[in-house]
Amino acid sequence: MPEKSLLSEKSLSQILEDPEKLQHRFTCTMADDGYNLLLGKENSHEVSARLRSVSGKGAGAFLQAIPTSNELALKPGKFRLAACLRLGLHLPFQGMQDKCDCGTHLDSFGYHLMTCKHGGGPVWAHDSIVSSCSECLKKLAVLHKKEPKHRYLNNEGRPDILICHTGILSDQEMDISLAHPWSKEVVKNCAKLSGFAAKKREKMKNAKYDEILPGGSAPKCIPVVFEHFGTWGVSTERLLNTLSLKSKDKEGKNNSADFKTYWRRCFSVTLQKLNARVMMKN
Ligand SMILES: [Zn+2]
């Protein structure tokens, strides 16, 4: 029996029409075809949602990170766990406890550990992302405060980060969160639309700050959302673009492209590390 071609005849003839960047276009088309083939199967909502989220904007940036610093490096044990989550493989929990601190039996895909506040994973992961955002701002010498008090009309809660007067994003605040595409209120839509969990969370945050910021000023709050599988929210991507305009190299020339590439990879590696560490805490 003849072997099935990795590319459709139509794709193949289209690629061969132009000799420029042939290898790049071959591999991209093969990856796209493989992705569409996987999505076209009769998957559960969870599988389709995971496939879309691991393939979304920014989700695979860690794969291109060269481990030249601690921020960009992922040790083998953590890489294996992060890869299991990404690929939807059963996690190697053998010999470890099988219940969360809340008493719930753990699922073998890590969903409970990533989302149960009793287990501490979401809180701890959130705080780690806040620290990474703060480091990003420090690199640009953007003055900011973490969790300043007395910011809201109801005087409760604190923004994660308040950007002070700097000429860029002045007096804006950042609300940082992680959204899981498997959460029951979004999983069906996440199976159909890439980035839906992040989008829904952004919308929720904007509505929240309409109420609690003086004068109903939602634009003053930037919802910084990442999906657990790695996709960036639209506002997060936009924020990185805005910040990158401020970035300069040692000679004072704008280097926004390098800045964006570095931080896209850095946040992506951080997310993989966080996911792995939340599993290892088990
Ligand atoms: Zn729990």
Short mmCIF file of C-alpha atoms and ligand atoms in Angstrom, two decimals:
data_model
loop_
_atom_site.label_atom_id
_atom_site.label_comp_id
_atom_site.label_asym_id
_atom_site.label_seq_id
_atom_site.Cartn_x
_atom_site.Cartn_y
_atom_site.Cartn_z
CA MET A 1 0.00 0.00 0.00
CA PRO A 2 1.48 3.41 -0.93
CA GLU A 3 2.37 5.69 1.98
CA LYS A 4 0.08 8.65 2.55
CA SER A 5 1.72 11.96 1.62
CA LEU A 6 2.39 14.38 4.49
CA LEU A 7 1.09 17.19 2.30
CA SER A 8 -1.98 17.44 0.14
CA GLU A 9 -1.29 17.74 -3.61
CA LYS A 10 -2.80 21.23 -3.58
CA SER A 11 -0.49 22.37 -0.77
CA LEU A 12 2.51 20.82 -2.50
CA SER A 13 1.89 22.52 -5.85
CA GLN A 14 1.29 25.88 -4.14
CA ILE A 15 4.57 25.63 -2.23
CA LEU A 16 6.57 24.68 -5.30
CA GLU A 17 5.29 27.66 -7.30
CA ASP A 18 7.72 29.91 -5.42
CA PRO A 19 11.30 28.79 -4.60
CA GLU A 20 11.77 31.44 -1.87
CA LYS A 21 12.06 30.11 1.70
CA LEU A 22 11.07 26.66 0.51
CA GLN A 23 12.07 24.74 3.64
CA HIS A 24 10.30 27.24 5.90
CA ARG A 25 7.09 27.06 3.88
CA PHE A 26 7.25 23.27 3.65
CA THR A 27 7.53 22.81 7.40
CA CYS A 28 4.91 25.49 8.18
CA THR A 29 2.41 23.88 5.82
CA MET A 30 3.09 20.42 7.24
CA ALA A 31 2.62 21.73 10.79
CA ASP A 32 -0.62 23.51 9.82
CA ASP A 33 -1.93 20.42 8.04
CA GLY A 34 -1.10 18.27 11.08
CA TYR A 35 -2.78 20.76 13.41
CA ASN A 36 -5.93 20.90 11.29
CA LEU A 37 -5.97 17.11 11.10
CA LEU A 38 -5.85 16.88 14.91
CA LEU A 39 -8.55 19.53 15.32
CA GLY A 40 -10.73 17.81 12.74
CA LYS A 41 -10.96 14.61 14.80
CA GLU A 42 -13.85 13.88 17.11
CA ASN A 43 -12.13 15.29 20.16
CA SER A 44 -13.56 16.07 23.57
CA HIS A 45 -14.00 19.78 24.34
CA GLU A 46 -10.94 19.55 26.60
CA VAL A 47 -8.70 18.15 23.86
CA SER A 48 -9.77 20.75 21.27
CA ALA A 49 -9.43 23.55 23.84
CA ARG A 50 -5.92 22.39 24.72
CA LEU A 51 -4.88 22.10 21.07
CA ARG A 52 -6.08 25.63 20.37
CA SER A 53 -4.52 27.09 23.50
CA VAL A 54 -1.06 25.50 23.06
CA SER A 55 -1.07 26.83 19.48
CA GLY A 56 -2.26 30.36 20.29
CA LYS A 57 -0.41 33.65 20.24
CA GLY A 58 2.82 33.42 22.27
CA ALA A 59 2.15 29.88 23.52
CA GLY A 60 5.10 28.20 21.83
CA ALA A 61 7.64 31.01 22.28
CA PHE A 62 9.55 29.00 24.91
CA LEU A 63 10.52 26.52 22.19
CA GLN A 64 12.65 29.21 20.55
CA ALA A 65 14.28 30.43 23.77
CA ILE A 66 18.03 29.92 23.87
CA PRO A 67 18.90 29.14 27.51
CA THR A 68 21.52 31.86 27.94
CA SER A 69 20.17 32.97 31.33
CA ASN A 70 18.17 31.55 34.20
CA GLU A 71 15.04 33.36 32.95
CA LEU A 72 15.21 31.60 29.59
CA ALA A 73 16.30 28.16 30.84
CA LEU A 74 14.00 25.23 31.56
CA LYS A 75 15.57 22.29 33.41
CA PRO A 76 14.90 18.77 32.08
CA GLY A 77 12.53 17.67 34.90
CA LYS A 78 10.38 20.77 34.51
CA PHE A 79 10.49 20.55 30.74
CA ARG A 80 9.16 16.97 30.90
CA LEU A 81 6.24 17.96 33.14
CA ALA A 82 5.45 21.05 31.06
CA ALA A 83 5.57 18.92 27.91
CA CYS A 84 3.14 16.39 29.44
CA LEU A 85 0.66 19.19 30.15
CA ARG A 86 1.12 20.67 26.70
CA LEU A 87 0.72 17.35 24.91
CA GLY A 88 -2.18 16.14 27.05
CA LEU A 89 -0.24 13.18 28.45
CA HIS A 90 -0.90 11.62 31.84
CA LEU A 91 1.31 13.19 34.48
CA PRO A 92 3.77 10.94 36.32
CA PHE A 93 2.16 11.12 39.78
CA GLN A 94 3.19 7.60 40.80
CA GLY A 95 4.46 7.46 44.36
CA MET A 96 3.10 10.93 45.15
CA GLN A 97 -0.02 11.86 47.07
CA ASP A 98 -3.19 11.45 45.08
CA LYS A 99 -5.28 14.13 46.80
CA CYS A 100 -5.12 17.91 46.87
CA ASP A 101 -5.04 19.81 50.20
CA CYS A 102 -8.81 20.32 49.73
CA GLY A 103 -9.39 16.56 49.69
CA THR A 104 -10.21 16.26 45.99
CA HIS A 105 -8.68 13.33 44.09
CA LEU A 106 -6.23 14.63 41.52
CA ASP A 107 -6.83 14.21 37.82
CA SER A 108 -3.87 12.95 35.81
CA PHE A 109 -3.83 16.03 33.52
CA GLY A 110 -3.04 18.56 36.26
CA TYR A 111 -6.24 20.57 35.92
CA HIS A 112 -7.19 20.49 39.59
CA LEU A 113 -3.74 21.46 40.85
CA MET A 114 -3.56 24.41 38.48
CA THR A 115 -6.97 25.77 39.40
CA CYS A 116 -7.66 24.87 43.06
CA LYS A 117 -7.00 27.84 45.35
CA HIS A 118 -6.83 25.55 48.41
CA GLY A 119 -3.80 23.87 46.89
CA GLY A 120 -2.15 27.28 46.51
CA GLY A 121 -1.14 26.76 42.88
CA PRO A 122 -3.13 29.64 41.32
CA VAL A 123 -2.10 32.15 44.01
CA TRP A 124 1.54 31.23 43.84
CA ALA A 125 1.58 31.15 40.02
CA HIS A 126 -0.15 34.55 39.91
CA ASP A 127 2.42 36.10 42.25
CA SER A 128 5.25 34.73 40.12
CA ILE A 129 3.79 36.31 36.96
CA VAL A 130 3.37 39.62 38.83
CA SER A 131 7.09 39.47 39.68
CA SER A 132 7.98 38.81 36.03
CA CYS A 133 5.86 41.79 34.92
CA SER A 134 7.61 43.95 37.50
CA GLU A 135 11.03 42.82 36.18
CA CYS A 136 9.93 43.71 32.65
CA LEU A 137 8.97 47.24 33.79
CA LYS A 138 12.24 47.62 35.71
CA LYS A 139 14.24 46.88 32.55
CA LEU A 140 12.60 49.96 31.02
CA ALA A 141 13.01 52.03 34.20
CA VAL A 142 9.22 52.37 34.34
CA LEU A 143 8.32 53.53 37.84
CA HIS A 144 5.67 51.28 39.38
CA LYS A 145 4.31 49.97 42.67
CA LYS A 146 3.14 46.49 43.50
CA GLU A 147 -0.21 46.22 45.34
CA PRO A 148 -0.62 49.88 46.42
CA LYS A 149 -3.33 50.50 49.04
CA HIS A 150 -6.40 52.79 48.90
CA ARG A 151 -6.74 52.76 45.14
CA TYR A 152 -10.39 51.82 44.72
CA LEU A 153 -13.67 53.53 45.51
CA ASN A 154 -14.78 50.66 47.72
CA ASN A 155 -11.34 50.73 49.37
CA GLU A 156 -11.07 46.96 49.07
CA GLY A 157 -8.50 45.00 47.16
CA ARG A 158 -5.34 46.28 45.49
CA PRO A 159 -4.18 46.38 41.88
CA ASP A 160 -1.35 43.99 41.15
CA ILE A 161 0.80 46.76 39.71
CA LEU A 162 0.28 50.52 39.45
CA ILE A 163 2.39 52.24 36.81
CA CYS A 164 3.33 55.69 38.09
CA HIS A 165 3.91 58.84 36.05
CA THR A 166 6.49 58.00 33.44
CA GLY A 167 5.19 59.46 30.22
CA ILE A 168 4.24 55.96 29.11
CA LEU A 169 1.07 54.32 30.39
CA SER A 170 1.06 56.80 33.28
CA ASP A 171 -1.34 56.13 36.13
CA GLN A 172 -2.41 52.85 34.58
CA GLU A 173 -2.69 49.68 36.54
CA MET A 174 -2.22 46.07 35.67
CA ASP A 175 -4.53 43.29 36.81
CA ILE A 176 -2.65 40.06 36.20
CA SER A 177 -4.34 36.67 35.96
CA LEU A 178 -4.16 33.17 34.56
CA ALA A 179 -7.19 31.66 32.81
CA HIS A 180 -7.71 27.96 32.19
CA PRO A 181 -9.41 26.88 28.93
CA TRP A 182 -10.86 23.83 30.71
CA SER A 183 -12.88 25.85 33.22
CA LYS A 184 -16.46 24.67 32.87
CA GLU A 185 -17.85 28.11 31.93
CA VAL A 186 -15.51 28.46 28.92
CA VAL A 187 -14.42 25.00 27.78
CA LYS A 188 -17.06 24.61 25.04
CA ASN A 189 -16.15 27.94 23.47
CA CYS A 190 -12.42 27.35 23.94
CA ALA A 191 -12.85 24.17 21.88
CA LYS A 192 -14.04 26.34 18.97
CA LEU A 193 -12.15 29.62 19.38
CA SER A 194 -8.45 30.16 20.11
CA GLY A 195 -7.80 32.50 23.03
CA PHE A 196 -11.41 32.48 24.24
CA ALA A 197 -10.51 31.94 27.92
CA ALA A 198 -8.17 34.95 27.90
CA LYS A 199 -10.69 37.07 26.02
CA LYS A 200 -13.49 36.24 28.44
CA ARG A 201 -11.26 37.02 31.43
CA GLU A 202 -10.24 40.38 29.91
CA LYS A 203 -13.90 41.27 29.43
CA MET A 204 -14.69 40.33 33.03
CA LYS A 205 -11.81 42.42 34.38
CA ASN A 206 -12.82 45.46 32.32
CA ALA A 207 -16.38 45.23 33.67
CA LYS A 208 -15.04 44.93 37.23
CA TYR A 209 -12.87 48.05 36.98
CA ASP A 210 -15.69 50.03 35.40
CA GLU A 211 -17.35 49.76 38.80
CA ILE A 212 -14.52 50.20 41.27
CA LEU A 213 -12.18 52.74 39.67
CA PRO A 214 -13.07 56.42 40.09
CA GLY A 215 -15.30 57.68 37.29
CA GLY A 216 -15.84 54.24 35.79
CA SER A 217 -12.46 54.26 34.11
CA ALA A 218 -11.93 50.79 32.71
CA PRO A 219 -9.22 51.96 30.26
CA LYS A 220 -7.07 52.77 33.29
CA CYS A 221 -6.79 49.08 34.04
CA ILE A 222 -4.93 46.75 31.71
CA PRO A 223 -6.02 43.14 32.14
CA VAL A 224 -2.84 41.10 31.73
CA VAL A 225 -4.07 37.59 31.03
CA PHE A 226 -2.26 34.41 30.09
CA GLU A 227 -3.93 31.07 29.51
CA HIS A 228 -2.34 28.24 31.48
CA PHE A 229 -1.40 26.49 28.23
CA GLY A 230 0.41 29.64 27.11
CA THR A 231 -1.81 31.80 24.88
CA TRP A 232 -1.58 35.54 25.54
CA GLY A 233 -4.58 37.81 25.92
CA VAL A 234 -4.97 40.58 23.33
CA SER A 235 -4.43 43.32 25.97
CA THR A 236 -1.25 41.61 27.15
CA GLU A 237 0.14 41.53 23.63
CA ARG A 238 -0.83 45.17 23.15
CA LEU A 239 0.87 46.12 26.42
CA LEU A 240 4.11 44.43 25.36
CA ASN A 241 3.98 46.34 22.06
CA THR A 242 3.50 49.64 23.90
CA LEU A 243 6.30 48.95 26.37
CA SER A 244 8.66 47.86 23.63
CA LEU A 245 8.48 51.36 22.07
CA LYS A 246 10.38 52.60 25.11
CA SER A 247 13.16 50.07 24.77
CA LYS A 248 16.59 51.23 23.60
CA ASP A 249 19.93 49.50 23.14
CA LYS A 250 23.25 50.65 24.66
CA GLU A 251 23.73 53.18 21.88
CA GLY A 252 20.29 54.68 22.47
CA LYS A 253 18.68 53.20 19.36
CA ASN A 254 15.20 51.75 19.52
CA ASN A 255 15.32 47.97 19.82
CA SER A 256 11.65 47.18 20.28
CA ALA A 257 11.78 44.02 18.13
CA ASP A 258 14.51 42.47 20.32
CA PHE A 259 12.70 43.56 23.47
CA LYS A 260 9.46 41.93 22.34
CA THR A 261 11.17 38.72 21.31
CA TYR A 262 13.02 38.47 24.61
CA TRP A 263 9.97 39.06 26.81
CA ARG A 264 7.66 36.90 24.73
CA ARG A 265 10.09 34.03 25.27
CA CYS A 266 10.74 34.94 28.86
CA PHE A 267 7.05 34.92 29.83
CA SER A 268 6.52 31.72 27.87
CA VAL A 269 9.38 29.97 29.71
CA THR A 270 8.06 31.35 33.02
CA LEU A 271 4.62 29.86 32.32
CA GLN A 272 6.12 26.45 31.55
CA LYS A 273 8.16 26.59 34.77
CA LEU A 274 5.12 27.61 36.78
CA ASN A 275 2.98 24.82 35.38
CA ALA A 276 5.71 22.30 36.17
CA ARG A 277 6.30 23.64 39.67
CA VAL A 278 2.59 23.60 40.50
CA MET A 279 2.60 19.89 39.55
CA MET A 280 5.79 19.21 41.54
CA LYS A 281 4.32 20.77 44.66
CA ASN A 282 1.97 17.80 44.70
ZN ZN B 1 -7.94 21.21 45.68
#
